[in-house]
Each structure stands twice: as structure tokens, then as C-alpha cells.
Amino acid sequence: MTALMMGLGLLGLCYGASWASPGKVFAVLTGAEHSVVISDWRLPRVLAGLVFGAALGVAGAIFQNLTRNPMGSPDVIGLDAGAYTGALVAITVLSGTSVQLAAGSVSGGLLVAAAIYLLAYQRGFSGLRLVVIGIAVNAMVTAINSWIVLRAELEVAIAAVGWSAGSLNGVSWEDLGIPFALIAVLMVLMTARAHAMHQAALGDAVAATTGVGLNRLRLVMVLVGVGCTATVTAVAGPIAFIALAAPQIGRRLAGAAGVPLLPAALTGAVLLQGADLLAQMLLAPVALPVGVVSTAIGGCYLIWLLTKEVRRA
């Protein structure tokens, strides 16, 4: 997956309105040559695809471990929609600066996560109940988002709807500094708690006997998962299905019993970068939003996953 990720990254630097040879790309990366197209246009987009894909993969792995359910991902249980609600408020009510988008996305994601957790927490924690309630909350929050867009001014509504598709078009270095730093902090925090997360996935009783503080661990997991999801949403919009598919594909490739973080991160990076390249190629020279491609791919994956779960039941 690492080799594939690097190969897709190189292809992303080469591909565009004009093809750049791998030799030219390496020359630009090493400083031997200078190219605004490669260093200022393509490189931020490629890095955004890889880092944001890894963040979504980790967020999906967190919530699938938390719920012990392959359907437990941020885009299914409503966290993407909640982060989008916060961003919509920043766009329609405030001036929609990058700081306001980030703060609104994180706040919206946390509010929806808190609502889902409180509704699901009845006589103990249940992952299945959390997923079912999350799907219902997702539907309600999506309806609220549609209402906000319909009530907005025409120019604002057009911008909000276009942004809601999830896109890496036009991403620049100025957009990535703070998100990359925040994602790095969240990744380090989650790496430190990875062992406890896998202990908790074995069951509450096993985790408690090994000294894992379940309530504190779940709070950290939710904060990291929402933080990763909201950070990506604030920059690129809600990119669906990467967080759903990446952890399970990574788990099968690694042959792991649980849902490990590293395979999920690498698979998420590959999926998002691959989807973005497809989005650029399908109707070239028009670049589609990456969310359109990821949704199409993810829809096929979701049908396969549901069919498999029904057969197992």
C-alpha cells in the first residue's frame, strides 16, 4: 500500500493539462528545476489527497472499533453531516473564513457526536444502537443542511452546494498548514491510545480487567475521530465513503482480527488519491469533485458489505 500510495502520488504530480515526465517531477522536488504548476498547483493537491485520505481512514477505523461494526463510520452515522452543518453556518451566517470553517466544522461534528452518544447510551454502551441512531440522526441533519441551503442567498447556496460534493480542486499551500498540523497531533494522540483501543475491541469486561478506562478512552476516540473528519471537511468538504471502506479493506489486506489504524490510514490515502485522479481523468479537461467518484465507488462497496452481512446473518 505504501508503494501504491507513492506511485499514485507521482502520477498525480505528472498528470494535468500538460504531462510532466517523472524526471522533471524529481528535478522539481529536489530543487534542480522550478515549476509553478508542479510545486504550487499539483503538489498541494497530491499531499492533501494522501493526508486527508489517511485521516479519514483513521477516523473510520476509530468508529468501527468503537461500535464494533463495519458500518460505524463518520459518513454513515452523521458526523460528516454535522461537520457540514457547522461549515454551512459559517458560510451563510458568518463571513466563511478558513478559521470559521474549521471551528464550525469541529463544533458541528462534536455536537452531533454528543447527541448520538447520549441517545445511544441506555443501560450501557451498545455499538449497534449507536450505528442505528447515527443513521437516523444523519438523515435529520441532512434535512437541516438542505433547509439551510434553500434559505441562503443564491450565490451562497451555489457555493455551498458545490463545496458539499467534496473536492480537492484549487487546494493550495495556504489551505493546508493548520489542517496538516492538527491531523498530525491527532494521529500521534491516537497512536498512543491504539493498544487500549484494541483491548476495548475485545469487549468491555476484558478491557476493564486489563486496566483500560473505557469512558476516558471512548472520549479520546470520539474527539480524535471527529477532529480528523471535521478538519478534512473544513478544507475539502464532506468526502463520503473513504472512512467507511478504507478500514475494512486495510483489515483484510493486513489479515488482522481487529481494525488496525496503520492499514486503514494507508488504504484511505490510496483510495482518496486514486479517486481524485479518476475525477480529473473522467471528463478531462473538466475536473470532477472527488466526492462524486468516492461516492460512486463507496456505493458499490456498501452494497457488497450489506449483502455479505445479510448472508452471514
Short mmCIF file of C-alpha atoms in Angstrom, two decimals:
data_model
loop_
_atom_site.label_atom_id
_atom_site.label_comp_id
_atom_site.label_asym_id
_atom_site.label_seq_id
_atom_site.Cartn_x
_atom_site.Cartn_y
_atom_site.Cartn_z
CA MET A 1 0.00 0.00 0.00
CA THR A 2 2.89 2.36 0.69
CA ALA A 3 4.37 1.65 -2.75
CA LEU A 4 0.97 2.14 -4.38
CA MET A 5 0.46 5.37 -2.45
CA MET A 6 3.82 6.71 -3.65
CA GLY A 7 3.09 5.61 -7.22
CA LEU A 8 -0.26 7.39 -7.25
CA GLY A 9 1.36 10.47 -5.76
CA LEU A 10 3.94 10.51 -8.57
CA LEU A 11 1.19 10.04 -11.16
CA GLY A 12 -0.72 12.92 -9.61
CA LEU A 13 2.34 15.17 -9.97
CA CYS A 14 2.84 14.11 -13.60
CA TYR A 15 -0.80 14.30 -14.73
CA GLY A 16 -2.52 17.53 -15.67
CA ALA A 17 -3.36 19.76 -18.62
CA SER A 18 0.23 19.12 -19.72
CA TRP A 19 2.09 15.89 -18.89
CA ALA A 20 5.29 16.23 -16.86
CA SER A 21 7.80 13.40 -17.04
CA PRO A 22 8.84 11.66 -13.81
CA GLY A 23 12.35 13.01 -14.36
CA LYS A 24 11.05 16.59 -14.41
CA VAL A 25 8.98 15.92 -11.27
CA PHE A 26 12.00 14.60 -9.40
CA ALA A 27 14.05 17.57 -10.58
CA VAL A 28 11.42 19.98 -9.22
CA LEU A 29 11.12 18.10 -5.91
CA THR A 30 14.90 18.16 -5.41
CA GLY A 31 15.16 21.84 -6.32
CA ALA A 32 17.15 21.33 -9.53
CA GLU A 33 14.33 22.90 -11.55
CA HIS A 34 11.41 25.17 -10.77
CA SER A 35 7.83 24.68 -11.92
CA VAL A 36 4.89 26.59 -10.51
CA VAL A 37 2.47 24.03 -11.92
CA ILE A 38 4.12 21.10 -10.12
CA SER A 39 5.26 22.73 -6.88
CA ASP A 40 2.38 25.16 -6.26
CA TRP A 41 -0.60 23.54 -8.00
CA ARG A 42 -0.18 19.77 -8.17
CA LEU A 43 1.93 19.05 -5.08
CA PRO A 44 -0.53 20.59 -2.56
CA ARG A 45 -3.37 18.64 -4.17
CA VAL A 46 -1.46 15.35 -4.06
CA LEU A 47 -0.39 15.84 -0.43
CA ALA A 48 -3.94 16.84 0.52
CA GLY A 49 -5.29 13.65 -1.06
CA LEU A 50 -2.78 11.46 0.77
CA VAL A 51 -3.01 13.15 4.19
CA PHE A 52 -6.77 13.68 4.14
CA GLY A 53 -7.32 10.12 2.93
CA ALA A 54 -5.17 8.81 5.80
CA ALA A 55 -7.10 10.97 8.28
CA LEU A 56 -10.45 9.67 7.02
CA GLY A 57 -9.15 6.09 7.14
CA VAL A 58 -8.10 6.52 10.77
CA ALA A 59 -11.41 8.18 11.65
CA GLY A 60 -13.28 5.25 10.11
CA ALA A 61 -11.10 2.74 11.99
CA ILE A 62 -11.76 4.58 15.26
CA PHE A 63 -15.52 4.47 14.94
CA GLN A 64 -15.59 0.91 13.62
CA ASN A 65 -13.57 -0.16 16.66
CA LEU A 66 -15.78 1.94 18.91
CA THR A 67 -19.02 0.47 17.56
CA ARG A 68 -17.55 -2.97 16.68
CA ASN A 69 -19.49 -2.67 13.44
CA PRO A 70 -18.18 -2.29 9.85
CA MET A 71 -20.99 0.23 9.25
CA GLY A 72 -19.74 2.51 12.01
CA SER A 73 -18.02 5.27 10.06
CA PRO A 74 -18.34 9.07 10.29
CA ASP A 75 -20.20 9.46 7.00
CA VAL A 76 -22.79 6.79 7.90
CA ILE A 77 -23.54 7.84 11.48
CA GLY A 78 -23.87 11.54 10.71
CA LEU A 79 -20.57 13.12 11.75
CA ASP A 80 -19.83 14.28 8.19
CA ALA A 81 -23.28 15.83 8.01
CA GLY A 82 -22.80 17.51 11.39
CA ALA A 83 -19.44 18.95 10.36
CA TYR A 84 -21.06 20.17 7.13
CA THR A 85 -23.81 21.86 9.18
CA GLY A 86 -21.22 23.78 11.17
CA ALA A 87 -19.46 24.80 7.97
CA LEU A 88 -22.77 25.88 6.41
CA VAL A 89 -23.46 28.13 9.40
CA ALA A 90 -20.00 29.65 8.98
CA ILE A 91 -20.66 30.24 5.27
CA THR A 92 -24.24 31.56 5.47
CA VAL A 93 -24.24 33.44 8.80
CA LEU A 94 -20.59 34.48 9.16
CA SER A 95 -18.06 35.52 6.54
CA GLY A 96 -16.86 31.94 5.90
CA THR A 97 -13.14 32.40 6.57
CA SER A 98 -10.90 29.35 6.91
CA VAL A 99 -10.79 29.72 10.71
CA GLN A 100 -14.58 29.99 10.90
CA LEU A 101 -14.99 26.97 8.63
CA ALA A 102 -12.63 24.91 10.79
CA ALA A 103 -14.28 25.97 14.05
CA GLY A 104 -17.77 25.46 12.64
CA SER A 105 -16.95 22.01 11.26
CA VAL A 106 -15.41 20.79 14.52
CA SER A 107 -18.28 22.25 16.59
CA GLY A 108 -20.95 20.72 14.36
CA GLY A 109 -19.26 17.31 14.37
CA LEU A 110 -18.86 17.34 18.16
CA LEU A 111 -22.48 18.36 18.74
CA VAL A 112 -23.79 15.56 16.52
CA ALA A 113 -21.41 13.06 18.12
CA ALA A 114 -22.56 14.10 21.60
CA ALA A 115 -26.21 13.81 20.58
CA ILE A 116 -25.72 10.34 19.09
CA TYR A 117 -23.75 9.12 22.09
CA LEU A 118 -26.32 10.38 24.61
CA LEU A 119 -29.22 8.86 22.65
CA ALA A 120 -27.38 5.54 22.28
CA TYR A 121 -26.24 5.33 25.90
CA GLN A 122 -29.10 3.50 27.58
CA ARG A 123 -28.26 0.95 30.24
CA GLY A 124 -24.73 0.71 28.93
CA PHE A 125 -22.93 1.31 25.67
CA SER A 126 -24.12 -0.52 22.55
CA GLY A 127 -22.32 -0.20 19.25
CA LEU A 128 -25.27 -1.44 17.18
CA ARG A 129 -27.61 1.04 18.86
CA LEU A 130 -25.11 3.83 18.16
CA VAL A 131 -24.98 2.94 14.45
CA VAL A 132 -28.78 2.78 14.09
CA ILE A 133 -29.31 6.05 15.95
CA GLY A 134 -26.46 7.61 13.98
CA ILE A 135 -28.14 6.72 10.69
CA ALA A 136 -31.36 8.35 11.91
CA VAL A 137 -29.53 11.47 13.12
CA ASN A 138 -27.68 11.60 9.80
CA ALA A 139 -30.99 11.75 7.95
CA MET A 140 -32.28 14.55 10.18
CA VAL A 141 -29.08 16.60 9.98
CA THR A 142 -29.00 16.17 6.18
CA ALA A 143 -32.53 17.59 6.05
CA ILE A 144 -31.40 20.56 8.16
CA ASN A 145 -28.49 21.14 5.79
CA SER A 146 -30.85 21.16 2.80
CA TRP A 147 -33.07 23.70 4.59
CA ILE A 148 -30.09 25.97 5.33
CA VAL A 149 -29.02 25.87 1.67
CA LEU A 150 -32.55 26.59 0.43
CA ARG A 151 -32.87 29.59 2.76
CA ALA A 152 -29.49 31.06 1.77
CA GLU A 153 -28.89 33.67 -0.90
CA LEU A 154 -28.42 32.28 -4.40
CA GLU A 155 -24.67 32.90 -4.67
CA VAL A 156 -24.03 31.47 -1.21
CA ALA A 157 -26.26 28.46 -1.89
CA ILE A 158 -24.45 27.67 -5.15
CA ALA A 159 -21.08 27.85 -3.40
CA ALA A 160 -22.31 25.70 -0.51
CA VAL A 161 -23.78 23.02 -2.76
CA GLY A 162 -20.64 22.87 -4.90
CA TRP A 163 -18.48 22.62 -1.79
CA SER A 164 -20.69 19.89 -0.32
CA ALA A 165 -19.64 17.45 -3.06
CA GLY A 166 -16.17 17.22 -1.54
CA SER A 167 -13.39 18.48 -3.76
CA LEU A 168 -9.62 18.94 -3.83
CA ASN A 169 -9.84 21.35 -6.78
CA GLY A 170 -7.97 24.55 -6.05
CA VAL A 171 -6.34 23.40 -2.81
CA SER A 172 -3.23 25.50 -2.15
CA TRP A 173 -0.41 25.61 0.40
CA GLU A 174 -2.25 28.34 2.32
CA ASP A 175 -5.13 25.92 2.97
CA LEU A 176 -3.00 23.08 4.33
CA GLY A 177 -0.65 24.34 7.06
CA ILE A 178 -3.01 24.31 10.05
CA PRO A 179 -5.02 21.22 8.92
CA PHE A 180 -1.85 19.16 8.43
CA ALA A 181 -0.52 20.20 11.86
CA LEU A 182 -3.84 19.37 13.53
CA ILE A 183 -4.08 15.98 11.80
CA ALA A 184 -0.50 15.18 12.86
CA VAL A 185 -1.32 15.92 16.51
CA LEU A 186 -4.48 13.80 16.36
CA MET A 187 -2.60 10.91 14.73
CA VAL A 188 0.08 10.95 17.45
CA LEU A 189 -2.59 11.05 20.16
CA MET A 190 -4.46 8.12 18.64
CA THR A 191 -1.27 6.12 18.12
CA ALA A 192 -0.56 6.45 21.83
CA ARG A 193 -4.02 5.03 22.61
CA ALA A 194 -4.05 2.35 19.87
CA HIS A 195 -3.23 -0.54 22.22
CA ALA A 196 -6.02 0.42 24.61
CA MET A 197 -8.40 0.78 21.65
CA HIS A 198 -7.70 -2.79 20.53
CA GLN A 199 -8.10 -4.03 24.11
CA ALA A 200 -11.51 -2.36 24.26
CA ALA A 201 -12.47 -4.01 20.95
CA LEU A 202 -12.17 -7.40 22.71
CA GLY A 203 -15.06 -6.48 25.00
CA ASP A 204 -15.75 -4.23 27.96
CA ALA A 205 -15.00 -6.93 30.52
CA VAL A 206 -11.64 -7.83 29.01
CA ALA A 207 -10.69 -4.16 28.67
CA ALA A 208 -11.64 -3.39 32.28
CA THR A 209 -9.59 -6.30 33.65
CA THR A 210 -6.52 -5.07 31.74
CA GLY A 211 -6.80 -1.61 33.25
CA VAL A 212 -8.36 0.29 30.35
CA GLY A 213 -10.50 3.26 31.40
CA LEU A 214 -13.34 2.79 28.92
CA ASN A 215 -15.15 6.10 29.38
CA ARG A 216 -11.95 8.14 29.07
CA LEU A 217 -10.79 6.06 26.10
CA ARG A 218 -14.12 6.48 24.29
CA LEU A 219 -13.99 10.22 24.83
CA VAL A 220 -10.48 10.41 23.32
CA MET A 221 -11.54 8.21 20.39
CA VAL A 222 -14.58 10.35 19.64
CA LEU A 223 -12.58 13.59 19.87
CA VAL A 224 -9.86 12.27 17.54
CA GLY A 225 -12.36 10.79 15.07
CA VAL A 226 -14.45 13.95 14.95
CA GLY A 227 -11.32 16.09 14.75
CA CYS A 228 -9.99 14.18 11.73
CA THR A 229 -13.36 14.21 9.98
CA ALA A 230 -14.08 17.88 10.66
CA THR A 231 -10.59 19.01 9.65
CA VAL A 232 -10.95 17.35 6.24
CA THR A 233 -14.49 18.69 5.86
CA ALA A 234 -13.40 22.25 6.66
CA VAL A 235 -10.88 22.23 3.78
CA ALA A 236 -12.30 19.87 1.15
CA GLY A 237 -15.95 19.44 2.09
CA PRO A 238 -17.57 16.16 3.15
CA ILE A 239 -15.85 13.35 1.21
CA ALA A 240 -18.07 10.31 1.58
CA PHE A 241 -17.28 6.59 1.91
CA ILE A 242 -13.48 6.76 2.29
CA ALA A 243 -13.85 6.37 6.05
CA LEU A 244 -16.31 3.50 5.54
CA ALA A 245 -14.31 1.42 3.08
CA ALA A 246 -10.66 2.04 3.99
CA PRO A 247 -10.61 0.35 7.45
CA GLN A 248 -12.22 -2.87 6.25
CA ILE A 249 -10.07 -3.11 3.12
CA GLY A 250 -6.98 -2.43 5.20
CA ARG A 251 -8.01 -5.02 7.78
CA ARG A 252 -8.41 -7.70 5.11
CA LEU A 253 -5.09 -6.83 3.47
CA ALA A 254 -3.31 -6.99 6.83
CA GLY A 255 -5.10 -10.17 7.89
CA ALA A 256 -5.86 -8.57 11.25
CA ALA A 257 -8.58 -9.66 13.65
CA GLY A 258 -9.47 -6.11 14.62
CA VAL A 259 -9.42 -2.86 12.65
CA PRO A 260 -5.80 -1.59 12.89
CA LEU A 261 -5.00 2.08 12.35
CA LEU A 262 -1.97 1.93 10.02
CA PRO A 263 -3.55 -0.25 7.27
CA ALA A 264 -6.67 1.94 7.45
CA ALA A 265 -4.58 5.11 7.07
CA LEU A 266 -2.57 3.76 4.11
CA THR A 267 -5.69 2.41 2.40
CA GLY A 268 -7.52 5.70 2.93
CA ALA A 269 -4.64 7.61 1.36
CA VAL A 270 -4.62 5.28 -1.66
CA LEU A 271 -8.40 5.41 -2.09
CA LEU A 272 -8.68 9.20 -1.91
CA GLN A 273 -5.69 9.85 -4.17
CA GLY A 274 -6.93 7.24 -6.65
CA ALA A 275 -10.44 8.70 -6.60
CA ASP A 276 -9.06 12.21 -7.17
CA LEU A 277 -7.04 11.05 -10.18
CA LEU A 278 -10.15 9.38 -11.62
CA ALA A 279 -12.11 12.59 -11.00
CA GLN A 280 -9.52 14.52 -13.02
CA MET A 281 -9.41 11.99 -15.88
CA LEU A 282 -13.04 11.02 -16.45
CA LEU A 283 -14.23 14.26 -18.06
CA ALA A 284 -10.84 15.89 -18.74
CA PRO A 285 -10.14 18.76 -19.03
CA VAL A 286 -13.03 19.31 -16.58
CA ALA A 287 -12.09 18.04 -13.10
CA LEU A 288 -14.98 16.47 -11.20
CA PRO A 289 -15.24 16.83 -7.41
CA VAL A 290 -13.54 13.84 -5.81
CA GLY A 291 -16.65 13.24 -3.67
CA VAL A 292 -18.59 12.25 -6.80
CA VAL A 293 -16.13 9.45 -7.57
CA SER A 294 -15.69 8.33 -3.94
CA THR A 295 -19.47 8.14 -3.52
CA ALA A 296 -19.84 6.00 -6.65
CA ILE A 297 -17.07 3.66 -5.53
CA GLY A 298 -18.31 3.64 -1.95
CA GLY A 299 -21.86 2.88 -3.01
CA CYS A 300 -20.70 -0.31 -4.72
CA TYR A 301 -18.68 -1.21 -1.63
CA LEU A 302 -21.66 -0.57 0.65
CA ILE A 303 -23.90 -2.85 -1.44
CA TRP A 304 -21.26 -5.59 -1.24
CA LEU A 305 -20.85 -5.11 2.52
CA LEU A 306 -24.60 -5.21 3.21
CA THR A 307 -25.01 -8.30 1.03
CA LYS A 308 -22.23 -10.05 2.91
CA GLU A 309 -23.68 -9.11 6.31
CA VAL A 310 -27.14 -10.34 5.29
CA ARG A 311 -25.73 -13.68 4.13
CA ARG A 312 -23.77 -14.05 7.37
CA ALA A 313 -26.91 -13.34 9.41
#
